[in-house]
Coordinates of C-alpha atoms and ligand atoms in Angstrom, one line a residue:
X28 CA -19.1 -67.2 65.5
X29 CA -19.1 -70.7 64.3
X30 CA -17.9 -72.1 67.9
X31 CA -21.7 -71.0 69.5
X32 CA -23.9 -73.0 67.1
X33 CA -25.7 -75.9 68.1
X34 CA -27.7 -77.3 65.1
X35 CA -30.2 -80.0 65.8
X36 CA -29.1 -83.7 64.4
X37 CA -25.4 -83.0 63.1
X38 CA -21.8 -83.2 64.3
X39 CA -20.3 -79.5 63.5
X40 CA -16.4 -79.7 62.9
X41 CA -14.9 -76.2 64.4
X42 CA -11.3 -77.1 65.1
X43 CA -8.9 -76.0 62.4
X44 CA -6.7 -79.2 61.9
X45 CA -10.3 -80.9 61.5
X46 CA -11.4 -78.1 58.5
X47 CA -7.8 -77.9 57.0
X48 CA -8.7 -81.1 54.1
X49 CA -11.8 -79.3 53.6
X50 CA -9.8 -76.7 51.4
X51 CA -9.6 -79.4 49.0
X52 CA -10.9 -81.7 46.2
X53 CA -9.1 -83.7 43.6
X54 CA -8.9 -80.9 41.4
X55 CA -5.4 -78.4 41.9
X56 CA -7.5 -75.8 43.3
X57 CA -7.2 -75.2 47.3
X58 CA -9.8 -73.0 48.5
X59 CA -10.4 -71.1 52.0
X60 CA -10.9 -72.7 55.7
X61 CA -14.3 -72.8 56.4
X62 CA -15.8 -71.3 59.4
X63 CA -16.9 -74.8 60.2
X64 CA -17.8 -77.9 59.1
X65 CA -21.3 -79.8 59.4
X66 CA -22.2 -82.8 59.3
X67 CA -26.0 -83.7 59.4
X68 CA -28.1 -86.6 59.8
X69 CA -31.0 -85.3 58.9
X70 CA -33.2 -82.6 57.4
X71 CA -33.5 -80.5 61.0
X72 CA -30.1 -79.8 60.4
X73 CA -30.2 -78.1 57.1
X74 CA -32.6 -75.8 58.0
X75 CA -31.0 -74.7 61.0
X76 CA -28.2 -73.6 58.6
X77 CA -30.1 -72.0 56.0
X78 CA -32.0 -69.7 58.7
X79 CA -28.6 -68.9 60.3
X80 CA -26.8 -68.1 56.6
X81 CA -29.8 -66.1 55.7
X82 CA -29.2 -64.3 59.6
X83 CA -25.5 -63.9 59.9
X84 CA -24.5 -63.9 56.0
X85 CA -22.7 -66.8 55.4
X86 CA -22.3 -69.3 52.9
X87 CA -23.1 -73.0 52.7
X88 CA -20.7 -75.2 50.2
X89 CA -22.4 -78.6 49.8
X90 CA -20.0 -81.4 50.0
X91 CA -20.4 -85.2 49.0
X92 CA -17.1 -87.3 48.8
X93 CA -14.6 -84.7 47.8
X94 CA -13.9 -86.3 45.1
X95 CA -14.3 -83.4 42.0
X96 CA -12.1 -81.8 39.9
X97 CA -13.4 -78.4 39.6
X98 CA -13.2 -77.2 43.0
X99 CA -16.5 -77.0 43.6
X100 CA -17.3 -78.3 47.0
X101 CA -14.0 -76.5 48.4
X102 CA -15.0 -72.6 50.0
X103 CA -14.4 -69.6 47.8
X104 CA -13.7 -67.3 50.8
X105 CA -13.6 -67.3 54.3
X106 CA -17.2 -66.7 55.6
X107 CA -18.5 -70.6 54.6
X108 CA -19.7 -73.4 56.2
X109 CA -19.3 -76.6 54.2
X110 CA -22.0 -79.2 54.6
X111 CA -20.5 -82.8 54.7
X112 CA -23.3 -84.7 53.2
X113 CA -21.4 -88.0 54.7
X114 CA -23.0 -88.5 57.8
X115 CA -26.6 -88.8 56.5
X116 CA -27.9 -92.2 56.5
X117 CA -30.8 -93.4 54.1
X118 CA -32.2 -95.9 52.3
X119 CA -32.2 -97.2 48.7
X120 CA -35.1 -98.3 47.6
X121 CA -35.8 -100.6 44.4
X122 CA -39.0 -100.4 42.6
X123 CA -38.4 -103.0 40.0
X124 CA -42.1 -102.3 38.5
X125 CA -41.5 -98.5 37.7
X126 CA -37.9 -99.4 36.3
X127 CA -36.4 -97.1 39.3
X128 CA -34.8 -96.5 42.2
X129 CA -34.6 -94.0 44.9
X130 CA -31.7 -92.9 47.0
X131 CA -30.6 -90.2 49.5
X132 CA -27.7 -87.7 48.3
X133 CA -25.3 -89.7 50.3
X134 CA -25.6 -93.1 49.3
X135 CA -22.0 -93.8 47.7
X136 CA -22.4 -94.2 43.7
X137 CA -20.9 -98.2 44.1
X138 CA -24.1 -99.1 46.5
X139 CA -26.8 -97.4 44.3
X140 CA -25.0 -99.3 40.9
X141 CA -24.9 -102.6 43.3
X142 CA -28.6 -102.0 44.7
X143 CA -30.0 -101.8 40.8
X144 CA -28.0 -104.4 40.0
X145 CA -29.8 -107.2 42.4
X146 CA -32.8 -106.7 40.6
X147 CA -30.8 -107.7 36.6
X148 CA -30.9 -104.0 36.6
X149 CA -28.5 -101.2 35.3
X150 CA -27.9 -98.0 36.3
X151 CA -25.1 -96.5 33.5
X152 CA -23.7 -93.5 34.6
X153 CA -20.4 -94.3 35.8
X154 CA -17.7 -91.6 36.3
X155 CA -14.2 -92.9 37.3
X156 CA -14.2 -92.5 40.8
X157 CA -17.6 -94.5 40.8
X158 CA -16.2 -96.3 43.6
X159 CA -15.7 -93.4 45.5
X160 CA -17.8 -90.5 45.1
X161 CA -21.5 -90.0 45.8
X162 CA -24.8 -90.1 44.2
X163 CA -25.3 -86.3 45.3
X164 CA -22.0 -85.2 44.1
X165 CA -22.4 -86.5 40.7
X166 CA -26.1 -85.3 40.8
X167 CA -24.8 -81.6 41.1
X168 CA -22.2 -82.0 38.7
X169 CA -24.1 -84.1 36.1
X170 CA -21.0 -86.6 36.2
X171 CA -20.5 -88.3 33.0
X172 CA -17.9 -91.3 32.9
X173 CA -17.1 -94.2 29.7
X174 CA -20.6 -95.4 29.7
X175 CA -21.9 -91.7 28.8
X176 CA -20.9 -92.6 25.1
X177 CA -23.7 -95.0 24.7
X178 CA -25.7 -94.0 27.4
X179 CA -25.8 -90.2 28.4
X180 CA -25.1 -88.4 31.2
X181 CA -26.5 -88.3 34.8
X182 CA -29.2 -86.1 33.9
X183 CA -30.8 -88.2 31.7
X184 CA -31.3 -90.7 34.5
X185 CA -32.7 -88.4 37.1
X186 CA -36.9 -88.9 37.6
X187 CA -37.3 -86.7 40.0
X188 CA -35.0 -84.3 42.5
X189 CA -35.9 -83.7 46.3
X190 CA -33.9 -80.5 47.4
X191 CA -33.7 -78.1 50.0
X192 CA -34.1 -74.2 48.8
X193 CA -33.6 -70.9 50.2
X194 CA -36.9 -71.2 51.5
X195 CA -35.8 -73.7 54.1
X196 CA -38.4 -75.9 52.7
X197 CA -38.0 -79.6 50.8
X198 CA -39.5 -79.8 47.6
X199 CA -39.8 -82.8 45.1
X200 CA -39.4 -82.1 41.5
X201 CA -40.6 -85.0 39.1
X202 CA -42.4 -88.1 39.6
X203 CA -41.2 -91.9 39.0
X204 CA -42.1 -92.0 35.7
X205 CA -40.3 -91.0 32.8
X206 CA -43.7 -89.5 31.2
X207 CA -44.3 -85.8 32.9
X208 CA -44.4 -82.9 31.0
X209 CA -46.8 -80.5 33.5
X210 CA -44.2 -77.6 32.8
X211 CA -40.7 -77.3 32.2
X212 CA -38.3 -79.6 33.9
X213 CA -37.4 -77.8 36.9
X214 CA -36.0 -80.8 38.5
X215 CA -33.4 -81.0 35.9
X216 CA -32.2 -77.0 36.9
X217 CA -30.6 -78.6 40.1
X218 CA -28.3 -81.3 38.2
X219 CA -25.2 -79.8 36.9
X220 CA -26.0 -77.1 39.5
X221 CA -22.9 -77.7 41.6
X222 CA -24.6 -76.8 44.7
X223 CA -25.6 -73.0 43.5
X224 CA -29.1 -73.5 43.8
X225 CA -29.6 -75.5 47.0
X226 CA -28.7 -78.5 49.1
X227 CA -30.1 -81.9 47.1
X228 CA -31.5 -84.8 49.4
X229 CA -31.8 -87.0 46.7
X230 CA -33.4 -88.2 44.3
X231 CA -35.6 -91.3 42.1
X232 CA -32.9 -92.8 39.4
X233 CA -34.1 -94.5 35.6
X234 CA -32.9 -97.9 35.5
X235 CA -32.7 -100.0 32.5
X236 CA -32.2 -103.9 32.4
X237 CA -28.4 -105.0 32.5
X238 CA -26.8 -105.6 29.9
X239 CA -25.7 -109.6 29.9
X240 CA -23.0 -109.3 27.0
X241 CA -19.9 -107.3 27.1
X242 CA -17.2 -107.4 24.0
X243 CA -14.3 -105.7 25.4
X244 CA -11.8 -104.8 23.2
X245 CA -7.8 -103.6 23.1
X246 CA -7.3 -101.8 20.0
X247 CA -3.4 -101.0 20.1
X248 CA -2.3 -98.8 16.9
X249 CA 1.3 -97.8 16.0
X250 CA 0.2 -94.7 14.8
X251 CA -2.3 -93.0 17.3
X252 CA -4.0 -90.5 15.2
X253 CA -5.1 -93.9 13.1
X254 CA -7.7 -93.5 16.4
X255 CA -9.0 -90.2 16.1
X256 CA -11.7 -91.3 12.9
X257 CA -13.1 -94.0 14.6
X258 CA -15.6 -92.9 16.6
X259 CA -17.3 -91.2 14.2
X260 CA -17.3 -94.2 11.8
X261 CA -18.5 -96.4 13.9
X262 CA -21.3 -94.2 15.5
X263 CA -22.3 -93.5 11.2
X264 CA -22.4 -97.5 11.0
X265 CA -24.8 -98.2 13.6
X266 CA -21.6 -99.7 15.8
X267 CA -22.4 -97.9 18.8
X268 CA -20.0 -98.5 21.7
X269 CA -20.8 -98.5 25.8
X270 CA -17.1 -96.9 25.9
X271 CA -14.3 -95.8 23.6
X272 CA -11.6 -94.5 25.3
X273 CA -8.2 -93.9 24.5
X274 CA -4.7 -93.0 26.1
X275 CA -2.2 -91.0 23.6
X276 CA 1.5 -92.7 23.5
X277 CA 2.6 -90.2 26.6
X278 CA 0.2 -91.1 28.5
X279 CA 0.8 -94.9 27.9
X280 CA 4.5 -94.9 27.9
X281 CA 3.6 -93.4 31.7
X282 CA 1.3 -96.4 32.5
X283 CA 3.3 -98.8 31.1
X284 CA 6.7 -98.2 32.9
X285 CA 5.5 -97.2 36.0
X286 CA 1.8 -98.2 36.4
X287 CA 0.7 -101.6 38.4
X288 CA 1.5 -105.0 36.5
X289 CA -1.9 -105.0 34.3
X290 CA -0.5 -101.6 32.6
X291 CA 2.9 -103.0 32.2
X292 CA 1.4 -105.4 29.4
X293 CA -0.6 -102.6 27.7
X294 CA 0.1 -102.9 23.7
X295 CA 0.9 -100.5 21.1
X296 CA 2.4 -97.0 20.3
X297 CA -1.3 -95.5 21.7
X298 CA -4.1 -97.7 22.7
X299 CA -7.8 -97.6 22.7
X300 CA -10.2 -99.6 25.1
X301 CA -13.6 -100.2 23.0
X302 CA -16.9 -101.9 24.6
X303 CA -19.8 -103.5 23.2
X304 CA -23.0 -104.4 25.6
X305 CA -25.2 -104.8 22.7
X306 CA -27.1 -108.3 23.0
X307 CA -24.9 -110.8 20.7
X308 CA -22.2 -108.5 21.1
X309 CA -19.8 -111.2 21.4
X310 CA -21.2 -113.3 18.4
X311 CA -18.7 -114.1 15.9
X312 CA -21.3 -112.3 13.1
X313 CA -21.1 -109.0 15.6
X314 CA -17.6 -108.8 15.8
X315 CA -16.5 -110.1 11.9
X316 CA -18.6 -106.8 10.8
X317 CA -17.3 -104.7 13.6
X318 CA -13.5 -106.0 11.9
X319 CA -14.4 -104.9 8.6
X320 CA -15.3 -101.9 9.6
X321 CA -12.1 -101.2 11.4
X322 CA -10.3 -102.4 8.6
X323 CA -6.4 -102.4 8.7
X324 CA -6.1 -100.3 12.2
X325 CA -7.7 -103.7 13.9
X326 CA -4.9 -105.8 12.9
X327 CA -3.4 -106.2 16.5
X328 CA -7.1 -106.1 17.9
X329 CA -7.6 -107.8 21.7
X330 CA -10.7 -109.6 22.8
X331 CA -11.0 -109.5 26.6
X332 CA -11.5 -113.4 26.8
X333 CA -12.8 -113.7 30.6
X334 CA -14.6 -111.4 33.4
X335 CA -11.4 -111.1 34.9
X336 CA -9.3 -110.1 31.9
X337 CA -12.1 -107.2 31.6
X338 CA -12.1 -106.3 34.8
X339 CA -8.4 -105.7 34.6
X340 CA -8.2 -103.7 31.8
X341 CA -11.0 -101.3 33.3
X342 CA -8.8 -101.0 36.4
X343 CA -5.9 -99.7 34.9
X344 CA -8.2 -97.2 32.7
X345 CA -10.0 -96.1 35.9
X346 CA -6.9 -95.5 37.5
X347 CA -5.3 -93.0 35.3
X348 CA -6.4 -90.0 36.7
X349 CA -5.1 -90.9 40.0
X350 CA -1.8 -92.7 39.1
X351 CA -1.3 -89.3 36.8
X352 CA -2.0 -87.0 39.7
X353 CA 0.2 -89.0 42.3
X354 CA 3.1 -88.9 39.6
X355 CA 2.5 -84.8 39.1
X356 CA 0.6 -84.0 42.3
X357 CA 0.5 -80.1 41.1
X358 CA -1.2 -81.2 37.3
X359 CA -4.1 -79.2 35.4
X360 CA -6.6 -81.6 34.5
X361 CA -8.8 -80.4 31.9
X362 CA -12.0 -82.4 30.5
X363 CA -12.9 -80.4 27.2
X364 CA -15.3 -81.9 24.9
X365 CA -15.5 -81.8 20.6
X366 CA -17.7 -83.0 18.3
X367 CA -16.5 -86.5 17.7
X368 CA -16.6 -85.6 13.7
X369 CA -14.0 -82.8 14.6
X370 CA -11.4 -84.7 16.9
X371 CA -8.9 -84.4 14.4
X372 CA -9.3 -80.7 14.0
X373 CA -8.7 -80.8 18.1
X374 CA -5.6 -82.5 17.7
X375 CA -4.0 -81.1 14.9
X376 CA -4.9 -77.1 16.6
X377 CA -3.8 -78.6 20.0
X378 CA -0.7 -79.2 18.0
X379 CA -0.5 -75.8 16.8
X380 CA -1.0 -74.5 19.9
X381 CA 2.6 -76.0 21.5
X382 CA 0.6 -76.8 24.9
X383 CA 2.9 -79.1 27.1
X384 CA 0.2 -81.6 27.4
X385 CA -0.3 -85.0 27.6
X386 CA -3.9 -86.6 26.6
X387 CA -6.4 -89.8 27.3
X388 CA -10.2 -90.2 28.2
X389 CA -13.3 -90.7 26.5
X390 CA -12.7 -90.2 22.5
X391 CA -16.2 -91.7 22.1
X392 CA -17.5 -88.7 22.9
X393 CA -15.3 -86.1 22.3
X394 CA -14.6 -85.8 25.9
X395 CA -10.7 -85.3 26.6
X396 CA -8.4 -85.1 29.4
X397 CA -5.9 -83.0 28.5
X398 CA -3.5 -82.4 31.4
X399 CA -0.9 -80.4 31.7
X400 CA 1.5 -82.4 33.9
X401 CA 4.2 -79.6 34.6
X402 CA 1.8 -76.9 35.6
X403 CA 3.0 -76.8 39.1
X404 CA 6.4 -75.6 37.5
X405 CA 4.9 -73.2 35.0
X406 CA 4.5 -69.0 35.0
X407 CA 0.9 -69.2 36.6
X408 CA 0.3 -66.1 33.8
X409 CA 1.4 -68.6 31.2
X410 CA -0.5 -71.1 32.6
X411 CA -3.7 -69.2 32.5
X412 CA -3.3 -68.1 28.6
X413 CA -2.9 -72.0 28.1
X414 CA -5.6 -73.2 29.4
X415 CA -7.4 -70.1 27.7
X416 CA -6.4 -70.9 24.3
X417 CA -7.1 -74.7 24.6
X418 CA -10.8 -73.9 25.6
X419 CA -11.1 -71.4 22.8
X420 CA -9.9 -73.9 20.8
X421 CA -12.5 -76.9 22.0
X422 CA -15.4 -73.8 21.8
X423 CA -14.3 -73.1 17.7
X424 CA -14.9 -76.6 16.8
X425 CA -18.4 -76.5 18.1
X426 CA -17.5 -78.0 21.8
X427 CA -17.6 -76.8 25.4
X428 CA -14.6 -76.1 28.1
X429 CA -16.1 -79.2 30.3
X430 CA -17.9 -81.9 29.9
X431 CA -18.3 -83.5 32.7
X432 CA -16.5 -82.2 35.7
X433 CA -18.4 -78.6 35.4
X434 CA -16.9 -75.2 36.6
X435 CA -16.4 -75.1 40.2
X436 CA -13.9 -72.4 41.1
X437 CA -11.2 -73.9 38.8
X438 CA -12.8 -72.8 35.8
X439 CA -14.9 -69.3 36.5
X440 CA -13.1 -67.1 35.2
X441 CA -12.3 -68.9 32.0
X442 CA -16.1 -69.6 31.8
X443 CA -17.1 -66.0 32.5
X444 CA -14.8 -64.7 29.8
X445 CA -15.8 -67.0 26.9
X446 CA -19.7 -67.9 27.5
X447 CA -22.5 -66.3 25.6
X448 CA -22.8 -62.6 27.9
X449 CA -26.7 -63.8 27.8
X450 CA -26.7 -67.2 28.7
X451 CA -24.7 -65.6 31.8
X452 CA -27.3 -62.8 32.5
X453 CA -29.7 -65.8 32.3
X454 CA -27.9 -68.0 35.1
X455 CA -27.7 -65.3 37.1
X456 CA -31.7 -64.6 37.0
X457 CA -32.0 -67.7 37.4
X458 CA -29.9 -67.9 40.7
X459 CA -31.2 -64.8 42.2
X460 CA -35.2 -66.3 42.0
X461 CA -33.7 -69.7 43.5
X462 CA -31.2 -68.2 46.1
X463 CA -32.2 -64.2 46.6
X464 CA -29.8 -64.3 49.2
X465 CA -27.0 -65.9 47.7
X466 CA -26.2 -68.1 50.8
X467 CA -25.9 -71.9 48.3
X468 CA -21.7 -72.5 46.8
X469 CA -21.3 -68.4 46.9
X470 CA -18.1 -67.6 44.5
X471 CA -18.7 -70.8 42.4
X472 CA -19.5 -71.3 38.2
X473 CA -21.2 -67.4 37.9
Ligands
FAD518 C1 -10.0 -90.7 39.8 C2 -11.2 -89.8 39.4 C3 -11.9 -90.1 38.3 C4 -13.0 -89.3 37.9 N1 -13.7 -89.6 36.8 C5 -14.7 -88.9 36.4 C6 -15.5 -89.3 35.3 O1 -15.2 -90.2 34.5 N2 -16.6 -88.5 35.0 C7 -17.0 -87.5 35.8 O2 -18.0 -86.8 35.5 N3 -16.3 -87.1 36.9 C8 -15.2 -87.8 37.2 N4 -14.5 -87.4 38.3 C9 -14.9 -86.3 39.1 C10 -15.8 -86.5 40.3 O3 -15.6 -87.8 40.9 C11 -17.3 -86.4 39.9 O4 -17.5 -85.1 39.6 C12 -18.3 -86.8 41.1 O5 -19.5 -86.7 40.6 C13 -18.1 -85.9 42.3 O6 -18.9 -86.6 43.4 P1 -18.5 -86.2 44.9 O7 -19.5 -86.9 45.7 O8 -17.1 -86.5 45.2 O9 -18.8 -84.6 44.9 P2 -18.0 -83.4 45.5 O10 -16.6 -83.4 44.9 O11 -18.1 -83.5 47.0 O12 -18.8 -82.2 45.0 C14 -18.9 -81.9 43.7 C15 -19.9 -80.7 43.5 O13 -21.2 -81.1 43.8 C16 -21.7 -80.2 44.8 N5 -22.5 -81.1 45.7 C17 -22.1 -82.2 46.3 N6 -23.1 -82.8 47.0 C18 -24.2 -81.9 46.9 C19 -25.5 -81.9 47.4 N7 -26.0 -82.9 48.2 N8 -26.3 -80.9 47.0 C20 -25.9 -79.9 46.2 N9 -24.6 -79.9 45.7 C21 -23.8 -80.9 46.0 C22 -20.5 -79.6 45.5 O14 -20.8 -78.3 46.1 C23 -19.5 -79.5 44.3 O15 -19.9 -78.3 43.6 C24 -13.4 -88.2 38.7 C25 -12.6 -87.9 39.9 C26 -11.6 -88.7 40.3 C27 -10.8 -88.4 41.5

């Protein structure tokens, strides 16, 4: 079927070789081979595809830079076309007056952080693979990342949305301004959507000035649950970090012996990677309170001295999840987030729980990768109960099963099992009035 399309403005990928990566994110999931690939350039193109998935009953997996880690942009069966969003060129454009910017679904996350940053201006959210993935991508999954500790997820810096619906129509939710309150938000529906309620185009971004201090700090402790208080003492003391993040002694001793040469000089038992963009940050006053506050766990505390001693230490953190998956290419991933007043509780029933798992990420928040590094070895029934009982665990103490990569197909039925039966009948209202026939990301979160 696929073989007789011609769509107006796109490249479509039909040979089989040429669809076979498409079966894939970063995640562990591997999905189906799509009935074809497309690649447009321009709107024409997209609604050439809705009007023949509404005809012939297919469905249409958006796709940014393949980089997630829930499966989401990866078909659920065998009658879906994935729409590479790669091929579509666009502009950024800077409105330093309205404190925004606006930029096309494709524009790589690096160029839109770059582009705000000409202008002495900041745009924080900053997932990982920052370097890699794109704007639309992190759009549809709400992609957090270190900064989200201080500075919130994507969602809170989205103005306004322009997406492509069922309708075959594009429609702009929002305006650039953060004042607009003419109804609910329903531009905000489509972030965190993973692609279930229609193809985004892009969309205006909040900027904020950019921050000109940075205090970056190693905070090696012999004892790593010395860590697990912190964050919740220094958010109580008005100490509120850009980033905390943290890498348990497994996940360290990994880094250490086998990482590039910056990780091979990474201190202590566990370690935790703290930074401060507030203005006078780096004033002796700043960082003499921010010392008596830690108290005795600072007393083998590092100051990044130079931009290039920071830069390296936010390499080797942003490599993790890669240099993990490399070293166990068939790893579970999980990002579960707690209360940051309950971490301990986390640790102490992950403990309990005997979970062959190994742990680092974003304690600032709450937000944990906890991987399971032999996974591709275990009992895949085992495996399943696992997982299970790890986000039962992170749901008792008040948290979620993800917070930030989202559901995908990696985590549906786990979501389906232990959400709120309501808040599910309301998601699926909700995607019946925006998709009635069910042609956007078909198998994926509900
Ligand atoms: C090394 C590494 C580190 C990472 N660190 C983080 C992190 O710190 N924080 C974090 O949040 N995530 C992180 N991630 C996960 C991932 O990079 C983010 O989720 C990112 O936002 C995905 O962007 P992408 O362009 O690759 O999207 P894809 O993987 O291509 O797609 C992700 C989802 O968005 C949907 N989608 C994509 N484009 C569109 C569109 N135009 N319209 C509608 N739906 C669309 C897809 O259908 C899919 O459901 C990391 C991944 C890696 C590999």
């Amino acid at each position: 079927m696929a073989r007789s399309w011609t769509l107006p403005d796109a490249t479509v990928l039909t040979d089989p070789e040429a669809l076979e990566p498409y079966r894939r994110d970063e995640s562990h999931v591997q999905g189906e081979l799509p009935l074809a690939v497309a690649l447009p350039r321009g709107p024409a193109a997209l609604k050439e595809l809705v009007r023949l998935a509404k005809a012939e009953g297919f469905g249409l997996v958006p796709r940014g830079a393949g980089t997630g880690k829930a499966g989401g942009c990866v078909p659920a069966d065998r009658r879906a076309v994935v729409v590479d969003f790669s091929a579509w060129r666009g502009e950024i454009r800077l409105s330093p007056q309205d404190l925004c910017l606006s930029a096309p679904a494709s524009a790589p996350l690096r160029e839109v952080k770059a582009a705000a940053s000409t202008e002495g201006l900041f745009y924080p959210p900053d997932p990982n693979s920052w370097e890699s993935c794109a704007l639309g991508g992190t759009l549809a999954t709400n992609a957090g990342g270190p900064n989200a500790c201080k500075y919130g997820m994507t969602r809170h810096w989205v103005l306004s949305v322009d997406a492509l619906l069922e309708d075959g129509e594009i429609h702009t939710f929002g305006i650039s301004s953060v004042k607009a309150n003419a109804g609910p938000a329903l531009g905000q529906l489509l972030i965190g959507s993973e692609g279930i309620f229609g193809f985004i185009l892009g969309a205006t971004l909040r900027l904020t000035p950019l921050p000109r201090e940075h205090a970056t700090l190693l905070l090696p402790v012999a004892r790593w649950e010395d860590l697990l208080d912190l964050p919740g003492r220094l958010a109580a003391s008005g100490y509120l970090p850009s980033a905390f993040e943290f890498f348990d002694p497994a996940v360290l001793a990994e880094l250490r012996a086998h990482g590039p040469e910056e990780a091979r000089r990474l201190p202590g038992e566990a370690l935790a990677i703290l930074e401060f963009d507030d203005r006078g940050c780096t004033s002796s006053a700043f960082l003499e309170g921010l010392m008596d506050l830690l108290g005795p766990v600072a007393e083998h505390l590092e100051i990044a001295s130079d931009a290039r001693q920071r830069a390296g230490i936010w390499a080797v953190r942003r490599m993790t999840s890669s240099f993990l998956k490399e070293r166990h290419p068939k790893k579970v991933s999980e990002d579960i987030v707690v209360p940051r007043s309950r971490l301990r509780e986390f640790f102490a029933g992950l403990e309990r729980l005997a979970i062959p798992s190994v742990t680092y990420g974003h304690l600032g928040d709450g937000n944990l990768h906890v991987n399971l590094l032999g996974a591709g070895e275990a009992d895949p029934a085992k495996l399943e109960g696992q997982l299970l009982d790890l986000f039962r665990l992170a749901l008792s103490l008040g948290g979620t099963l993800s917070g930030e990569h989202g559901i995908g197909l990696s985590k549906r039925d786990a979501f389906l099992a232990l959400s709120d039966p309501g808040q599910i009948q309301a998601l699926r209202a909700l995607k019946r009035a925006l998709d009635p026939s069910g042609i956007f990301n078909p198998g994926k979160v509900i």
